[in-house]
Tab-separated table of C-alpha atoms and ligand atoms in Angstrom:
chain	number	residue	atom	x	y	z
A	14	UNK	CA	-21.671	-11.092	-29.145
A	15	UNK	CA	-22.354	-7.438	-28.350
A	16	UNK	CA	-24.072	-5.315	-31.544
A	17	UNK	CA	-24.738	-1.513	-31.491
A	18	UNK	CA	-24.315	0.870	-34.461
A	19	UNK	CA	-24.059	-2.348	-36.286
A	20	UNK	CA	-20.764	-2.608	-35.468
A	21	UNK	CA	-20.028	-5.562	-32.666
A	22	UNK	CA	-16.906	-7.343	-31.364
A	23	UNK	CA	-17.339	-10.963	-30.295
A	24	UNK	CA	-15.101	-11.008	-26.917
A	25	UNK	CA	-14.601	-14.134	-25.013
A	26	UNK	CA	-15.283	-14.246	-21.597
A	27	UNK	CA	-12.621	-16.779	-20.523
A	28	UNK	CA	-10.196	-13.792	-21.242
A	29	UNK	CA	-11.707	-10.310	-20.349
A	30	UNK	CA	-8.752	-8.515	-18.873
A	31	UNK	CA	-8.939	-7.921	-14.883
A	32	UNK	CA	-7.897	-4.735	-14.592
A	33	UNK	CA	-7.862	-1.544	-17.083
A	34	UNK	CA	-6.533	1.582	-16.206
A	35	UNK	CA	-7.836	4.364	-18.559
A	36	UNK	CA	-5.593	8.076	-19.448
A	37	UNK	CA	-8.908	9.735	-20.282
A	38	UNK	CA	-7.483	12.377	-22.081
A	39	UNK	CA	-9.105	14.710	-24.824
A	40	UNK	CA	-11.872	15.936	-22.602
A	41	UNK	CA	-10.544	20.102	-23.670
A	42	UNK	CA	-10.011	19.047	-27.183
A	43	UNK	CA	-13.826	17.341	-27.104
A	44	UNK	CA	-15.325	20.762	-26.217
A	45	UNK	CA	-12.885	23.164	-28.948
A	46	UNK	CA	-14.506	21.006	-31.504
A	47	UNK	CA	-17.736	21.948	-30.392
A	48	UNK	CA	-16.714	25.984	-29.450
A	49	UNK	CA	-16.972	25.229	-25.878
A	50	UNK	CA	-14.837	25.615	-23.033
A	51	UNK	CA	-12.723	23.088	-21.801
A	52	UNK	CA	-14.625	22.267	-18.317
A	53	UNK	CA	-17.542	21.319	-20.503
A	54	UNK	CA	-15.592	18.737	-21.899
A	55	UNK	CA	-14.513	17.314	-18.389
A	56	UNK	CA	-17.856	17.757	-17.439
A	57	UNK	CA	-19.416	15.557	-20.312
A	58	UNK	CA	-16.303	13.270	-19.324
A	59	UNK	CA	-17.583	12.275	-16.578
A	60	UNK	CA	-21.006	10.658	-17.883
A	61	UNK	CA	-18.259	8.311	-19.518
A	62	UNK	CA	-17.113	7.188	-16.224
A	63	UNK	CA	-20.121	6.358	-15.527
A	64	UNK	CA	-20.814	4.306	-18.640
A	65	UNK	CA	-18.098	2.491	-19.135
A	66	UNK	CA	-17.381	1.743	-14.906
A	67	UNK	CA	-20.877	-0.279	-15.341
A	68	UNK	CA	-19.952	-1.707	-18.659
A	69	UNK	CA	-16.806	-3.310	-17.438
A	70	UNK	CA	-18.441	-4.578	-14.234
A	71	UNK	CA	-21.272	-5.709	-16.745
A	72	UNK	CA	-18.198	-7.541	-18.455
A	73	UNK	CA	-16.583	-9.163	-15.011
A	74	UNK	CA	-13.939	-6.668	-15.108
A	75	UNK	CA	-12.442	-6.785	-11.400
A	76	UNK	CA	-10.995	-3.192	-11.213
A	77	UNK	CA	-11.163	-0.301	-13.506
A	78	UNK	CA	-8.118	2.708	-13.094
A	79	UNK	CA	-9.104	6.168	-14.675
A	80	UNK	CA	-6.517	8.582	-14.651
A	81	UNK	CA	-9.028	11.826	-13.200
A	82	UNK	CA	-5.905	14.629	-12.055
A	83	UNK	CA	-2.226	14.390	-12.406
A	84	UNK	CA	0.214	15.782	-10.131
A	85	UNK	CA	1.509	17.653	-13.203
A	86	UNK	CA	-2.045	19.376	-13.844
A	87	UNK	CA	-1.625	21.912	-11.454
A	88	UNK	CA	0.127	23.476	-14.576
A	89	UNK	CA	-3.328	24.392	-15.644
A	90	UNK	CA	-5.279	27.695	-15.464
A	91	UNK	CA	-6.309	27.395	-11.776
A	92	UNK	CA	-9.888	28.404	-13.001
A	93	UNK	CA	-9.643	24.734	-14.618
A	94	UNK	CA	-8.112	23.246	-11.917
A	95	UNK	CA	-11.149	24.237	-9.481
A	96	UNK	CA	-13.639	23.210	-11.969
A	97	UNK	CA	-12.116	19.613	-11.505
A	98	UNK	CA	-12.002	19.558	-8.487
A	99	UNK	CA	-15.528	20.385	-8.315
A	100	UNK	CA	-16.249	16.934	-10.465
A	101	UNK	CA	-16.348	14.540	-7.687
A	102	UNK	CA	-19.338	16.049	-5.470
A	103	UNK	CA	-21.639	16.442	-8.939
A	104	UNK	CA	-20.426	12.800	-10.280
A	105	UNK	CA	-21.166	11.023	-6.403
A	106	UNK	CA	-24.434	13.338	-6.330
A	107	UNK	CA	-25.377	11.832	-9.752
A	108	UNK	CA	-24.235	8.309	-9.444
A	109	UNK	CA	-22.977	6.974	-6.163
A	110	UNK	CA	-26.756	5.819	-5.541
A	111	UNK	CA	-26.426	3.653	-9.155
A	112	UNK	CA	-23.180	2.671	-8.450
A	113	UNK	CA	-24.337	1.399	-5.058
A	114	UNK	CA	-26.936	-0.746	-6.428
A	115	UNK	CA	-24.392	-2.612	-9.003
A	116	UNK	CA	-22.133	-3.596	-6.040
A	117	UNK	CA	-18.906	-1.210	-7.407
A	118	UNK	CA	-16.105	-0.283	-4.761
A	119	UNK	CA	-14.947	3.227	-4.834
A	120	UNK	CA	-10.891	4.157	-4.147
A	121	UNK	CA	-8.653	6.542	-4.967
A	122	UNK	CA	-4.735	6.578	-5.513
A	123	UNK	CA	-2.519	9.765	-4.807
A	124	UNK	CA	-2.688	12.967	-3.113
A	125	UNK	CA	-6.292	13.797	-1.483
A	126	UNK	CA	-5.307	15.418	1.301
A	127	UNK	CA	-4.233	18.193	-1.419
A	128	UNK	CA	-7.468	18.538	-2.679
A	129	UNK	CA	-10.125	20.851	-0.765
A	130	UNK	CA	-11.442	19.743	2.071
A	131	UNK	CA	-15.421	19.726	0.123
A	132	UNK	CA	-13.923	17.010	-2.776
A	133	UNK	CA	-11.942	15.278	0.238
A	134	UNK	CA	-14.915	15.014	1.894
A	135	UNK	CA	-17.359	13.816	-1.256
A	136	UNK	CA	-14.592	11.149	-2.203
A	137	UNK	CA	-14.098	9.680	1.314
A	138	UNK	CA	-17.796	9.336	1.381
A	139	UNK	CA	-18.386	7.819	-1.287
A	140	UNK	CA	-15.342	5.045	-0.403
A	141	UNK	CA	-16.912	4.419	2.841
A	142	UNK	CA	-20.348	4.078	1.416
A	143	UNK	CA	-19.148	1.046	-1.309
A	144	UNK	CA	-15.801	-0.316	0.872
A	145	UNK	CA	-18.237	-3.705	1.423
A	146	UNK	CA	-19.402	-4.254	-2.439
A	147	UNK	CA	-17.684	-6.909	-4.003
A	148	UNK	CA	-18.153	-5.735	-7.938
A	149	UNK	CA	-15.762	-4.076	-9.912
A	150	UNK	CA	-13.637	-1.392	-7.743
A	151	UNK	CA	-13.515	1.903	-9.221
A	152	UNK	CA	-9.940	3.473	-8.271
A	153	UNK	CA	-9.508	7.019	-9.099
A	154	UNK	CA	-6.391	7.981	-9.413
A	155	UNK	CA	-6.728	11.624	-8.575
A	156	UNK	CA	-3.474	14.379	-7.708
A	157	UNK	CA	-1.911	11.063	-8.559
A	158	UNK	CA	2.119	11.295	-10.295
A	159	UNK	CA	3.407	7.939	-10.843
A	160	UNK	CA	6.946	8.811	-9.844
A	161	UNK	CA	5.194	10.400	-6.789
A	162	UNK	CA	4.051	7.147	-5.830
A	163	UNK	CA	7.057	5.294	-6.039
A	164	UNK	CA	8.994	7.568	-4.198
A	165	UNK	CA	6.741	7.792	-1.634
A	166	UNK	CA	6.514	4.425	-1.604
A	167	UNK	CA	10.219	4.102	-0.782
A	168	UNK	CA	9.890	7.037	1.973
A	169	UNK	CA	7.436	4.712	3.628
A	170	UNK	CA	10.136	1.394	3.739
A	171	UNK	CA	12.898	3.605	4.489
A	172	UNK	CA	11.129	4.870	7.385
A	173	UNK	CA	9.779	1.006	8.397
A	174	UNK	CA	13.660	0.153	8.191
A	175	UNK	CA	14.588	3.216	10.613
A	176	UNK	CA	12.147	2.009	12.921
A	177	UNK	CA	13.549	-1.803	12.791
A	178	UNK	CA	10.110	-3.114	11.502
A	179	UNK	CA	12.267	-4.807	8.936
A	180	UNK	CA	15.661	-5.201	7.644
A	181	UNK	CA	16.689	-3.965	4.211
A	182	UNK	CA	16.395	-7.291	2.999
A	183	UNK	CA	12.979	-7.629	3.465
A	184	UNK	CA	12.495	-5.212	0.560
A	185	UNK	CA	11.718	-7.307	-2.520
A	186	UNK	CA	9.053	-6.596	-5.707
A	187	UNK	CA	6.085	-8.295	-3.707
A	188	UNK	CA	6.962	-6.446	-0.756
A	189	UNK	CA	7.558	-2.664	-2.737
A	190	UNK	CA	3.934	-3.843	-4.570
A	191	UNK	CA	2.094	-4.090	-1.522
A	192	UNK	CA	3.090	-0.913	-0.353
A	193	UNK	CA	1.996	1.284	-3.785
A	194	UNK	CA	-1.349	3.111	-3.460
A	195	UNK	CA	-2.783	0.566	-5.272
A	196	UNK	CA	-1.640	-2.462	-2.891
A	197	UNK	CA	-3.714	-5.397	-3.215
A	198	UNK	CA	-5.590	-4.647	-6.827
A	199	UNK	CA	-5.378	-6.971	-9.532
A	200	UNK	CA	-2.128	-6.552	-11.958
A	201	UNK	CA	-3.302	-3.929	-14.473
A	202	UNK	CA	-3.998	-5.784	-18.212
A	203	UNK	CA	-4.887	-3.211	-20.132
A	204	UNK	CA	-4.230	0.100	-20.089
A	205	UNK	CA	-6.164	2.369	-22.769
A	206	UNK	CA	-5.721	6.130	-23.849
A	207	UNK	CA	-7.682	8.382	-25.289
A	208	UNK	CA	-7.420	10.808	-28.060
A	209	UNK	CA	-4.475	9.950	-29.745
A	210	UNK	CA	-1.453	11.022	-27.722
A	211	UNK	CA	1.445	7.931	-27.225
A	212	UNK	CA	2.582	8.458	-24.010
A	213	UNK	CA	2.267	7.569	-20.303
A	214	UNK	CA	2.339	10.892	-18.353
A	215	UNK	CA	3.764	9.676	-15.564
A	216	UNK	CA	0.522	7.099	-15.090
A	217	UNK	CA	1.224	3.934	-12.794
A	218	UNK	CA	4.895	3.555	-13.921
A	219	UNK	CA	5.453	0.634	-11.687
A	220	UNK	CA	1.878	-1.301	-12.505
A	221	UNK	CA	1.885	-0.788	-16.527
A	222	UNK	CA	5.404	-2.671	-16.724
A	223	UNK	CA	3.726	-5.621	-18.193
A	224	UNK	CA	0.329	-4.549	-19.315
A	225	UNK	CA	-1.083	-4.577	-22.831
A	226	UNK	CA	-2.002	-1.079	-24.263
A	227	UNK	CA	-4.090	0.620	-26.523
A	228	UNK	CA	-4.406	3.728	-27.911
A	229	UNK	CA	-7.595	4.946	-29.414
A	230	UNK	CA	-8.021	8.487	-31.332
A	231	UNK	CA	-11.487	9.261	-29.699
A	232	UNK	CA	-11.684	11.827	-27.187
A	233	UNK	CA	-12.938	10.488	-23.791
A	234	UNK	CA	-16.201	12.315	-23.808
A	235	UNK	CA	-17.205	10.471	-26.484
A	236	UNK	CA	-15.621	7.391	-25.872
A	237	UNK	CA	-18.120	4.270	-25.285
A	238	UNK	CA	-19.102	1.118	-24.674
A	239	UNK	CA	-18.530	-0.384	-28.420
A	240	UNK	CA	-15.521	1.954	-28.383
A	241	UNK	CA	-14.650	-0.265	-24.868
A	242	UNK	CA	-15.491	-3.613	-26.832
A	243	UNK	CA	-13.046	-2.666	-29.469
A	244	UNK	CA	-10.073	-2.211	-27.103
A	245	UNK	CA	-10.813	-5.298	-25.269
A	246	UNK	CA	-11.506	-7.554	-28.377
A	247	UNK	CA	-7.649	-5.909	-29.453
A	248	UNK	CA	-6.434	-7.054	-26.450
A	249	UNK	CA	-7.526	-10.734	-26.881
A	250	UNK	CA	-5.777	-10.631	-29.858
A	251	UNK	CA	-2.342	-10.009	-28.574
A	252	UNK	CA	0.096	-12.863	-26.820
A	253	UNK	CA	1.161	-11.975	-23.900
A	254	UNK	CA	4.422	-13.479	-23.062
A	255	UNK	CA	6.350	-12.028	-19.622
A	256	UNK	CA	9.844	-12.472	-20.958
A	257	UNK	CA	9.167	-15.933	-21.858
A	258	UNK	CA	8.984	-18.025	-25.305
A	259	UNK	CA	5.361	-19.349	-26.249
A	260	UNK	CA	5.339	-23.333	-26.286
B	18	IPE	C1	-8.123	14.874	-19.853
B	18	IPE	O1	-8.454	15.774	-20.850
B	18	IPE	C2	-8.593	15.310	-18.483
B	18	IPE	C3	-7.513	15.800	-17.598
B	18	IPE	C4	-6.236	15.775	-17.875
B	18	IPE	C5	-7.926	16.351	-16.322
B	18	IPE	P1	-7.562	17.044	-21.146
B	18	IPE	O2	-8.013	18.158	-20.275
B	18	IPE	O3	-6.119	16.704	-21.028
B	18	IPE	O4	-7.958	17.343	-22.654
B	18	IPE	P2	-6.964	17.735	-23.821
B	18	IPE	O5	-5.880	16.688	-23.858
B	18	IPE	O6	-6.431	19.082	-23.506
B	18	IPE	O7	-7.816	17.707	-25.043
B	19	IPE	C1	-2.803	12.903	-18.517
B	19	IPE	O1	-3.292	13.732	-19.494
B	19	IPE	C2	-3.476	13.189	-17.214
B	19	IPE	C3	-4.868	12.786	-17.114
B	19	IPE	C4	-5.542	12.159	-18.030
B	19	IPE	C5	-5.502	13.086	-15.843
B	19	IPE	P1	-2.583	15.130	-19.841
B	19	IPE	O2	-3.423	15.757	-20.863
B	19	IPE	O3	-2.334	15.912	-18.590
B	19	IPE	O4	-1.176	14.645	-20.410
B	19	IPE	P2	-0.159	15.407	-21.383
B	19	IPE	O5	0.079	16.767	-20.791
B	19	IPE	O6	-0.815	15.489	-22.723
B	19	IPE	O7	1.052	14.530	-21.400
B	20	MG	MG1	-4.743	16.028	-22.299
């Protein structure tokens, strides 16, 4: 039984979902409320990382998604843009030690070679640094498109095919799986967004086909840990079925 604010969600352990993946979203529309810019709001985002990546390993969570930079938010005011790309080096500077110490893995899914070579550098650190730590694994997903990924994906087979690694009909669902960006992680559970919006934008098309979701109104800066409890305790309330009929 977890309490805080007097509010508290009795979750049971036998079913704590193995995998989230979070759209952390609301992080410009945080700071407006306050009459501050936008990067303040992705900056006080990150302190939620943080928080909830050791509340879920706290939990037994196995691996935790969060949805950092999309390949559609290069749209943005490149002034933006840089500032988030900046992230990574003060959230490793601030945390990698901590995260260390409570045994999380560090990964990241989509496009870092984009990214400038100072962030490239910060984030391959940091994977190196945690690749041996058996807690939960922290995958960003970062210049990440989820259509990106499955057609890159399918470049990668094609090209295995050309060069007679395999035949065409080696290509099945276990076999497209294991070559995602996300490969061997645990099927995703639960995926959660923040601050109200109903959509996907373009996140992990391929891994979300059978997870749960859940859709909270409150902005990810100020999302938290009871906020986390909430979502979770939903999700042990649904039935999960796979196509089938419950006996
Ligand atoms: C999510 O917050 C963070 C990123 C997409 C990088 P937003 O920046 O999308 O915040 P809103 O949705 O504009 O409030
Ligand atoms: C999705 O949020 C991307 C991330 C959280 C990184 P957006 O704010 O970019 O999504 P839309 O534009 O509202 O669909
Ligand atoms: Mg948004």
């Amino acid at each position: 039984l977890f309490n805080k604010k007097n509010i508290s969600y009795e979750l049971d352990q036998d079913n704590i979902p193995g995998h989230i993946a979070f759209i952390m979203d609301g992080n410009g529309r945080w700071a407006k409320k306050r009459k501050m810019p936008r990067t303040y709001g992705h900056h006080e985002g990150t302190k939620t990382i943080r928080k909830i990546a050791l509340e879920a390993n706290r939990l037994g969570v196995k691996a935790m998604t969060v949805y950092a930079f999309s390949t559609e938010n290069f749209k943005r005011d490149i002034n933006e843009v840089n500032y988030i790309f900046k992230l990574p080096k003060e959230f490793f500077d601030l945390y990698l030690k901590e995260l260390i110490e409570n045994n999380v893995q560090l990964r990241y899914i989509g496009h870092l070679e984009m990214a400038p070579k100072e962030t490239r550098d910060i984030i391959e650190k940091a994977i190196s640094q945690t690749s041996q730590n058996t807690g939960l694994i922290l995958t960003f997903a970062f210049i990440y498109g989820g259509r990106d990924e499955i057609v890159e994906t399918t470049k990668e087979l094609c090209q295995q095919c050309l060069d007679g690694k395999i035949s065409v009909d080696n290509i099945n669902e276990d076999y497209f799986e294991k070559h995602l960006m996300t490969t061997d992680l645990p099927p995703v559970d639960l995926m959660i967004r923040t601050s109200g919006e109903y959509r996907l934008s373009n996140f992990m098309l391929w891994q979300l086909a059978y997870a749960e979701f859940v859709f909270t109104d409150i902005h990810w800066p100020a999302f938290d840990e009871t906020e986390l409890h909430r979502c979770i305790a939903i999700y042990q309330g649904r039935e999960r079925r796979f196509g089938g009929v419950l006996k």
